mmCIF file of C-alpha atoms in Angstrom:
data_model
loop_
_atom_site.group_PDB
_atom_site.id
_atom_site.type_symbol
_atom_site.label_atom_id
_atom_site.label_comp_id
_atom_site.label_asym_id
_atom_site.label_seq_id
_atom_site.Cartn_x
_atom_site.Cartn_y
_atom_site.Cartn_z
ATOM 1 C CA MET K 1 157.878 73.750 68.183
ATOM 2 C CA PRO K 2 158.216 75.582 71.495
ATOM 3 C CA SER K 3 159.846 78.964 71.499
ATOM 4 C CA VAL K 4 163.272 79.586 72.992
ATOM 5 C CA SER K 5 162.998 81.527 76.215
ATOM 6 C CA SER K 6 165.301 84.479 76.705
ATOM 7 C CA LYS K 7 165.516 83.636 80.436
ATOM 8 C CA ARG K 8 167.615 80.545 81.008
ATOM 9 C CA THR K 9 168.067 78.471 84.121
ATOM 10 C CA ALA K 10 171.547 77.925 85.545
ATOM 11 C CA THR K 11 171.669 74.531 83.820
ATOM 12 C CA GLN K 12 170.575 75.965 80.491
ATOM 13 C CA ALA K 13 173.148 78.739 80.749
ATOM 14 C CA ALA K 14 175.872 76.075 80.666
ATOM 15 C CA GLU K 15 174.609 74.622 77.405
ATOM 16 C CA LEU K 16 176.832 74.928 74.359
ATOM 17 C CA LEU K 17 174.121 73.813 71.959
ATOM 18 C CA PRO K 18 170.687 74.803 73.261
ATOM 19 C CA SER K 19 167.871 72.563 72.090
ATOM 20 C CA PRO K 20 166.077 72.297 69.700
ATOM 21 C CA ILE K 21 169.025 71.919 67.312
ATOM 22 C CA ALA K 22 168.514 72.453 63.574
ATOM 23 C CA VAL K 23 171.198 70.927 61.341
ATOM 24 C CA LEU K 24 171.411 72.615 57.941
ATOM 25 C CA LEU K 25 172.912 70.243 55.362
ATOM 26 C CA ILE K 26 174.826 71.794 52.466
ATOM 27 C CA PRO K 27 175.094 69.576 49.333
ATOM 28 C CA GLN K 28 178.206 67.377 49.398
ATOM 29 C CA PHE K 29 178.440 67.492 53.207
ATOM 30 C CA THR K 30 180.359 64.706 54.971
ATOM 31 C CA SER K 31 178.258 62.066 56.670
ATOM 32 C CA ILE K 32 180.810 61.577 59.445
ATOM 33 C CA ALA K 33 180.179 65.150 60.591
ATOM 34 C CA LEU K 34 176.411 64.658 60.599
ATOM 35 C CA SER K 35 176.623 61.327 62.433
ATOM 36 C CA SER K 36 179.038 62.814 64.972
ATOM 37 C CA ILE K 37 176.389 65.398 65.836
ATOM 38 C CA ILE K 38 173.198 63.369 66.030
ATOM 39 C CA GLU K 39 174.430 59.948 67.219
ATOM 40 C CA PRO K 40 175.697 61.125 70.630
ATOM 41 C CA LEU K 41 172.460 63.074 71.098
ATOM 42 C CA ARG K 42 170.429 59.963 70.323
ATOM 43 C CA ILE K 43 172.480 57.868 72.727
ATOM 44 C CA ALA K 44 172.282 60.503 75.471
ATOM 45 C CA ASN K 45 168.481 60.547 75.152
ATOM 46 C CA ARG K 46 168.402 56.934 76.378
ATOM 47 C CA TYR K 47 169.559 58.082 79.807
ATOM 48 C CA ILE K 48 167.977 61.493 80.388
ATOM 49 C CA SER K 49 164.500 62.747 81.225
ATOM 50 C CA ARG K 50 164.814 66.007 79.241
ATOM 51 C CA PRO K 51 165.767 64.658 75.821
ATOM 52 C CA TYR K 52 167.581 66.557 73.128
ATOM 53 C CA ARG K 53 165.505 67.512 70.101
ATOM 54 C CA TRP K 54 166.849 68.088 66.628
ATOM 55 C CA LEU K 55 165.721 68.387 63.046
ATOM 56 C CA LEU K 56 167.479 68.128 59.704
ATOM 57 C CA VAL K 57 167.080 71.044 57.322
ATOM 58 C CA SER K 58 167.972 71.881 53.724
ATOM 59 C CA ALA K 59 167.768 75.129 51.808
ATOM 60 C CA ASP K 60 164.679 74.013 49.880
ATOM 61 C CA GLY K 61 163.282 71.125 51.921
ATOM 62 C CA GLU K 62 164.527 68.533 49.439
ATOM 63 C CA PRO K 63 166.874 65.608 50.278
ATOM 64 C CA VAL K 64 170.557 66.533 50.305
ATOM 65 C CA PRO K 65 173.353 64.380 48.814
ATOM 66 C CA ASP K 66 176.429 63.764 50.909
ATOM 67 C CA ARG K 67 179.964 63.313 49.554
ATOM 68 C CA ASN K 68 179.174 59.688 48.712
ATOM 69 C CA GLY K 69 176.035 60.554 46.763
ATOM 70 C CA VAL K 70 173.701 59.273 49.488
ATOM 71 C CA LYS K 71 170.641 61.517 49.684
ATOM 72 C CA VAL K 72 169.549 62.364 53.204
ATOM 73 C CA ALA K 73 165.919 63.284 53.812
ATOM 74 C CA VAL K 74 165.245 66.405 55.851
ATOM 75 C CA ASP K 75 162.393 67.597 58.033
ATOM 76 C CA CYS K 76 161.817 70.975 56.423
ATOM 77 C CA ALA K 77 163.225 73.868 54.446
ATOM 78 C CA LEU K 78 165.380 76.441 56.212
ATOM 79 C CA ALA K 79 162.778 79.159 55.700
ATOM 80 C CA ASP K 80 160.251 77.046 57.618
ATOM 81 C CA VAL K 81 162.397 76.642 60.716
ATOM 82 C CA GLY K 82 160.675 78.183 63.706
ATOM 83 C CA ALA K 83 162.094 79.086 67.098
ATOM 84 C CA ILE K 84 165.203 77.022 67.783
ATOM 85 C CA GLY K 85 168.079 77.059 70.226
ATOM 86 C CA THR K 86 170.889 76.190 67.819
ATOM 87 C CA LEU K 87 171.466 76.017 64.076
ATOM 88 C CA LEU K 88 174.527 74.144 62.791
ATOM 89 C CA VAL K 89 175.628 74.499 59.156
ATOM 90 C CA VAL K 90 177.311 71.264 58.039
ATOM 91 C CA ALA K 91 179.309 71.631 54.831
ATOM 92 C CA ASP K 92 182.302 70.268 52.988
ATOM 93 C CA ALA K 93 182.107 71.619 49.458
ATOM 94 C CA GLN K 94 181.204 75.283 49.564
ATOM 95 C CA PRO K 95 177.711 76.195 48.339
ATOM 96 C CA THR K 96 177.044 78.030 45.112
ATOM 97 C CA ARG K 97 176.703 81.785 45.423
ATOM 98 C CA ARG K 98 173.010 81.434 44.653
ATOM 99 C CA LEU K 99 172.516 78.957 47.512
ATOM 100 C CA GLU K 100 174.597 81.090 49.843
ATOM 101 C CA ARG K 101 172.520 84.186 49.068
ATOM 102 C CA ALA K 102 169.395 82.160 49.815
ATOM 103 C CA ILE K 103 170.447 80.914 53.247
ATOM 104 C CA LEU K 104 172.414 83.794 54.788
ATOM 105 C CA PRO K 105 169.415 86.090 55.487
ATOM 106 C CA THR K 106 167.756 83.306 57.488
ATOM 107 C CA LEU K 107 170.952 82.607 59.437
ATOM 108 C CA ARG K 108 171.142 86.289 60.343
ATOM 109 C CA ARG K 109 167.448 86.321 61.334
ATOM 110 C CA LEU K 110 167.905 83.335 63.627
ATOM 111 C CA ALA K 111 171.007 84.947 65.145
ATOM 112 C CA ARG K 112 169.061 88.129 65.863
ATOM 113 C CA ALA K 113 166.370 86.010 67.511
ATOM 114 C CA GLY K 114 168.960 84.704 69.968
ATOM 115 C CA ALA K 115 169.784 81.278 68.524
ATOM 116 C CA THR K 116 173.322 79.916 68.696
ATOM 117 C CA ILE K 117 174.634 79.767 65.121
ATOM 118 C CA GLY K 118 177.355 77.271 64.292
ATOM 119 C CA GLY K 119 179.363 75.855 61.437
ATOM 120 C CA VAL K 120 180.927 72.410 61.116
ATOM 121 C CA ASP K 121 183.792 71.315 58.824
ATOM 122 C CA THR K 122 183.841 74.117 56.192
ATOM 123 C CA GLY K 123 180.535 75.526 57.423
ATOM 124 C CA PRO K 124 182.347 78.278 59.371
ATOM 125 C CA LEU K 125 183.413 79.884 56.080
ATOM 126 C CA ILE K 126 179.755 80.295 55.177
ATOM 127 C CA LEU K 127 179.109 82.005 58.502
ATOM 128 C CA ALA K 128 182.107 84.270 57.934
ATOM 129 C CA ARG K 129 180.808 85.343 54.517
ATOM 130 C CA GLY K 130 177.605 86.367 56.243
ATOM 131 C CA GLY K 131 179.467 88.496 58.782
ATOM 132 C CA LEU K 132 178.433 86.182 61.605
ATOM 133 C CA LEU K 133 181.961 85.608 62.925
ATOM 134 C CA ASP K 134 183.404 89.133 62.767
ATOM 135 C CA GLY K 135 185.652 89.837 65.751
ATOM 136 C CA LEU K 136 185.297 86.288 67.115
ATOM 137 C CA SER K 137 187.528 83.237 67.395
ATOM 138 C CA ALA K 138 186.583 80.442 65.012
ATOM 139 C CA THR K 139 187.952 77.220 63.613
ATOM 140 C CA ALA K 140 187.270 74.962 60.624
ATOM 141 C CA HIS K 141 188.674 71.824 59.043
ATOM 142 C CA TRP K 142 192.477 72.024 58.853
ATOM 143 C CA GLU K 143 192.438 71.799 55.040
ATOM 144 C CA VAL K 144 190.783 75.213 54.751
ATOM 145 C CA LEU K 145 192.385 77.078 57.663
ATOM 146 C CA GLN K 146 194.848 78.978 55.486
ATOM 147 C CA THR K 147 192.101 80.046 53.075
ATOM 148 C CA PHE K 148 189.934 80.962 56.079
ATOM 149 C CA ARG K 149 192.637 83.269 57.459
ATOM 150 C CA GLU K 150 193.364 84.899 54.123
ATOM 151 C CA GLN K 151 189.740 85.541 53.192
ATOM 152 C CA PHE K 152 188.522 86.713 56.593
ATOM 153 C CA PRO K 153 191.180 88.700 58.480
ATOM 154 C CA GLN K 154 188.424 90.042 60.740
ATOM 155 C CA VAL K 155 188.048 86.531 62.218
ATOM 156 C CA ASP K 156 190.541 85.108 64.719
ATOM 157 C CA VAL K 157 191.067 81.719 63.061
ATOM 158 C CA THR K 158 192.417 79.006 65.365
ATOM 159 C CA GLU K 159 193.464 75.381 64.873
ATOM 160 C CA ARG K 160 191.378 74.065 67.766
ATOM 161 C CA LEU K 161 188.817 71.271 67.488
ATOM 162 C CA PHE K 162 185.995 73.656 68.303
ATOM 163 C CA GLU K 163 185.325 77.205 69.433
ATOM 164 C CA VAL K 164 182.239 78.307 71.350
ATOM 165 C CA GLY K 165 181.250 81.749 72.609
ATOM 166 C CA ASN K 166 178.971 84.742 72.019
ATOM 167 C CA ARG K 167 176.204 82.443 70.714
ATOM 168 C CA ARG K 168 178.515 81.192 67.979
ATOM 169 C CA CYS K 169 179.974 77.730 67.556
ATOM 170 C CA THR K 170 182.523 76.490 65.021
ATOM 171 C CA CYS K 171 183.944 73.000 64.721
ATOM 172 C CA ALA K 172 186.594 71.292 62.594
ATOM 173 C CA GLY K 173 184.181 68.564 61.535
ATOM 174 C CA GLY K 174 184.698 64.809 61.375
ATOM 175 C CA SER K 175 184.961 63.251 64.818
ATOM 176 C CA ALA K 176 185.680 66.692 66.320
ATOM 177 C CA ALA K 177 181.910 67.244 66.125
ATOM 178 C CA LEU K 178 181.538 64.292 68.477
ATOM 179 C CA ASP K 179 183.893 65.973 70.960
ATOM 180 C CA LEU K 180 181.824 69.151 70.699
ATOM 181 C CA VAL K 181 178.568 67.330 71.449
ATOM 182 C CA LEU K 182 180.204 65.383 74.283
ATOM 183 C CA LYS K 183 181.243 68.684 75.852
ATOM 184 C CA GLU K 184 177.642 69.889 75.552
ATOM 185 C CA ILE K 185 176.427 66.695 77.264
ATOM 186 C CA GLU K 186 179.034 67.079 80.005
ATOM 187 C CA LEU K 187 178.044 70.659 80.759
ATOM 188 C CA ARG K 188 174.360 69.890 80.791
ATOM 189 C CA PHE K 189 174.244 66.435 82.406
ATOM 190 C CA GLY K 190 177.702 65.778 83.858
ATOM 191 C CA SER K 191 180.920 64.009 82.921
ATOM 192 C CA GLN K 192 179.614 60.534 83.769
ATOM 193 C CA LEU K 193 176.989 60.642 81.031
ATOM 194 C CA ALA K 194 179.448 62.193 78.563
ATOM 195 C CA LEU K 195 181.884 59.330 79.189
ATOM 196 C CA ARG K 196 179.129 56.750 78.827
ATOM 197 C CA VAL K 197 178.067 58.218 75.478
ATOM 198 C CA SER K 198 181.688 58.350 74.355
ATOM 199 C CA GLU K 199 182.083 54.656 75.204
ATOM 200 C CA HIS K 200 178.962 53.816 73.187
ATOM 201 C CA CYS K 201 180.563 55.581 70.220
ATOM 202 C CA MET K 202 183.860 53.707 70.742
ATOM 203 C CA HIS K 203 185.494 57.110 70.919
ATOM 204 C CA GLY K 204 187.653 56.831 74.015
ATOM 205 C CA LEU K 205 188.139 59.871 76.216
ATOM 206 C CA PRO K 206 186.545 63.069 74.864
ATOM 207 C CA ARG K 207 189.124 65.508 73.534
ATOM 208 C CA PRO K 208 189.180 69.085 74.839
ATOM 209 C CA ALA K 209 188.389 72.006 72.564
ATOM 210 C CA GLY K 210 192.046 73.022 72.428
ATOM 211 C CA ALA K 211 193.352 69.663 71.188
ATOM 212 C CA ALA K 212 195.256 69.724 67.910
ATOM 213 C CA GLN K 213 193.320 68.821 64.776
ATOM 214 C CA ARG K 214 196.285 66.928 63.367
ATOM 215 C CA ASP K 215 199.784 66.018 64.393
ATOM 216 C CA LEU K 216 201.199 64.633 61.173
ATOM 217 C CA PRO K 217 204.811 65.666 61.855
ATOM 218 C CA GLY K 218 204.618 64.227 65.365
ATOM 219 C CA ALA K 219 203.032 60.977 64.193
ATOM 220 C CA VAL K 220 205.519 60.604 61.353
ATOM 221 C CA GLY K 221 208.377 61.409 63.711
ATOM 222 C CA ALA K 222 207.298 58.685 66.120
ATOM 223 C CA ARG K 223 207.119 56.163 63.300
ATOM 224 C CA HIS K 224 209.795 57.215 60.822
ATOM 225 C CA GLY K 225 212.080 59.607 62.638
ATOM 226 C CA ARG K 226 212.380 63.293 63.433
ATOM 227 C CA LYS K 227 214.404 64.199 60.363
ATOM 228 C CA LEU K 228 211.612 63.179 57.981
ATOM 229 C CA ALA K 229 208.997 64.854 60.182
ATOM 230 C CA ARG K 230 210.961 68.117 60.226
ATOM 231 C CA ALA K 231 211.491 68.033 56.449
ATOM 232 C CA MET K 232 207.786 67.410 55.845
ATOM 233 C CA GLN K 233 206.861 70.300 58.111
ATOM 234 C CA MET K 234 209.249 72.637 56.288
ATOM 235 C CA LEU K 235 207.870 71.653 52.878
ATOM 236 C CA GLU K 236 204.262 71.991 54.053
ATOM 237 C CA GLU K 237 204.961 75.486 55.390
ATOM 238 C CA ASP K 238 207.080 76.526 52.406
ATOM 239 C CA GLY K 239 204.225 78.260 50.573
ATOM 240 C CA THR K 240 205.400 79.970 47.407
ATOM 241 C CA ARG K 241 209.019 80.369 48.532
ATOM 242 C CA LEU K 242 210.057 77.033 46.995
ATOM 243 C CA THR K 243 213.058 76.718 49.285
ATOM 244 C CA ARG K 244 215.983 74.860 47.722
ATOM 245 C CA MET K 245 216.134 71.199 48.698
ATOM 246 C CA ASP K 246 219.759 71.670 49.721
ATOM 247 C CA THR K 247 218.543 74.191 52.293
ATOM 248 C CA VAL K 248 215.851 71.804 53.577
ATOM 249 C CA ALA K 249 218.379 68.971 53.840
ATOM 250 C CA GLN K 250 220.848 71.167 55.687
ATOM 251 C CA ALA K 251 218.135 72.302 58.123
ATOM 252 C CA VAL K 252 217.343 68.717 59.119
ATOM 253 C CA GLY K 253 220.996 67.646 59.271
ATOM 254 C CA VAL K 254 221.340 65.394 56.222
ATOM 255 C CA SER K 255 222.692 65.652 52.691
ATOM 256 C CA ARG K 256 220.348 66.220 49.767
ATOM 257 C CA ARG K 257 220.919 62.643 48.610
ATOM 258 C CA GLN K 258 220.102 61.311 52.073
ATOM 259 C CA LEU K 259 216.931 63.405 52.116
ATOM 260 C CA GLN K 260 215.876 61.909 48.776
ATOM 261 C CA ARG K 261 216.505 58.412 50.124
ATOM 262 C CA ILE K 262 214.557 59.035 53.345
ATOM 263 C CA PHE K 263 211.476 60.198 51.413
ATOM 264 C CA ALA K 264 211.770 57.294 48.964
ATOM 265 C CA ASP K 265 212.146 54.684 51.712
ATOM 266 C CA LYS K 266 209.483 55.991 54.082
ATOM 267 C CA LEU K 267 206.915 57.699 51.824
ATOM 268 C CA ALA K 268 207.612 56.189 48.396
ATOM 269 C CA THR K 269 207.978 59.653 46.885
ATOM 270 C CA SER K 270 210.549 62.413 46.500
ATOM 271 C CA PRO K 271 210.723 65.670 48.458
ATOM 272 C CA ALA K 272 209.866 67.623 45.315
ATOM 273 C CA ARG K 273 206.799 65.503 44.537
ATOM 274 C CA PHE K 274 205.706 65.739 48.172
ATOM 275 C CA ARG K 275 205.889 69.533 48.050
ATOM 276 C CA ARG K 276 204.057 69.665 44.715
ATOM 277 C CA LYS K 277 201.283 67.519 46.200
ATOM 278 C CA VAL K 278 201.010 69.944 49.145
ATOM 279 C CA ARG K 279 200.755 72.887 46.726
ATOM 280 C CA LEU K 280 198.147 71.148 44.579
ATOM 281 C CA ASP K 281 196.044 70.261 47.624
ATOM 282 C CA ARG K 282 196.245 73.894 48.671
ATOM 283 C CA ALA K 283 195.173 74.977 45.171
ATOM 284 C CA HIS K 284 192.252 72.551 45.291
ATOM 285 C CA GLN K 285 191.018 74.098 48.537
ATOM 286 C CA MET K 286 191.423 77.637 47.202
ATOM 287 C CA LEU K 287 189.449 76.850 44.060
ATOM 288 C CA ALA K 288 186.621 75.353 46.115
ATOM 289 C CA ASN K 289 186.491 78.035 48.794
ATOM 290 C CA ALA K 290 187.951 81.295 47.504
ATOM 291 C CA GLU K 291 186.871 83.884 44.945
ATOM 292 C CA ALA K 292 190.240 83.887 43.146
ATOM 293 C CA SER K 293 190.592 82.978 39.471
ATOM 294 C CA VAL K 294 192.464 79.882 38.302
ATOM 295 C CA THR K 295 195.448 82.034 37.354
ATOM 296 C CA GLU K 296 195.451 83.745 40.755
ATOM 297 C CA VAL K 297 195.285 80.371 42.502
ATOM 298 C CA ALA K 298 198.196 79.092 40.409
ATOM 299 C CA MET K 299 200.333 82.086 41.353
ATOM 300 C CA ALA K 300 199.309 81.910 45.030
ATOM 301 C CA THR K 301 200.449 78.289 45.249
ATOM 302 C CA GLY K 302 203.814 78.814 43.588
ATOM 303 C CA PHE K 303 203.058 77.821 39.979
ATOM 304 C CA LYS K 304 204.545 80.484 37.724
ATOM 305 C CA SER K 305 203.048 78.981 34.568
ATOM 306 C CA ARG K 306 199.283 78.605 34.192
ATOM 307 C CA SER K 307 199.701 75.799 31.658
ATOM 308 C CA TYR K 308 202.085 73.873 33.933
ATOM 309 C CA PHE K 309 199.636 74.291 36.815
ATOM 310 C CA TRP K 310 196.814 73.034 34.597
ATOM 311 C CA ARG K 311 198.817 69.904 33.620
ATOM 312 C CA CYS K 312 199.869 69.135 37.192
ATOM 313 C CA TYR K 313 196.359 69.661 38.535
ATOM 314 C CA ARG K 314 194.757 67.437 35.919
ATOM 315 C CA LYS K 315 197.315 64.695 36.540
ATOM 316 C CA GLU K 316 196.719 64.841 40.302
ATOM 317 C CA PHE K 317 192.916 65.117 40.382
ATOM 318 C CA GLY K 318 191.864 63.769 36.997
ATOM 319 C CA ARG K 319 190.119 66.975 35.937
ATOM 320 C CA PRO K 320 191.064 70.550 35.030
ATOM 321 C CA PRO K 321 191.211 73.172 37.797
ATOM 322 C CA SER K 322 188.318 75.084 36.253
ATOM 323 C CA SER K 323 185.971 72.208 37.087
ATOM 324 C CA ASP K 324 186.597 72.737 40.808
ATOM 325 C CA LYS K 325 186.105 76.494 40.711
ATOM 326 C CA ARG K 326 183.528 77.689 43.209
#
């Protein structure tokens, strides 16, 4: 594999993801993130004379299972990766501490050698644990943004689709990885090719880096009305305060009974069950990504009783919270 030159041409300087690109797969990664990276590169190569090059990598060189249990073969182990332009860590479930300790020294070595180091989906949290995002802006999948902010105050965590700068790249994952690669193609080969690749992927117009990851309140408001959207937003942002439902109803301009009816008619649930689901989802993410104990997670998500948290968690996810502990 050719080495990466420290002297770049004007075209190369505009690259977000210098080639060759190594994609490090963490067990239980999401296949949509992987496909969103390599498919647009493959399609772009049909139209260009200087093709993109990439390789798939695992910690030990063995196939890696995705979230659906499909094992993906790789080209080599991380330790065997030579000179590359970019390394992207694609993760969903966070790696074990043992796996993390095994890969972080190599990520740091590649960063020192001048490679762009990136994380996709929850991959940015791995980079942050290695000190690779200190003092920089970074994003990740919206489900883990709160945990990201709490665990790594030295990182400026944003809600953008992707962040690129200082030879670092972070991306929210899913189809946002496609937008990231389309931006790379646009910078390197022009907007016409980026649009053509986007059309091949049935993606529509590429989204800018600053586009919102999700607009659930806005989408719900357009479909079911602003009052429900506002109530959902309040309950999602409530944290451990557990604001009285009377207060929520008053804030959106309805009675408590009307609020109950709106949730029942539009979402087939109650406001209280909706908020509990939000808290349990938050607890699930904390258990998978944070160092906190089960009791600490319960308290941080507004459950005053460990036993009540345990019962609610098991009912929601079909397993005890301890089974999801990182």
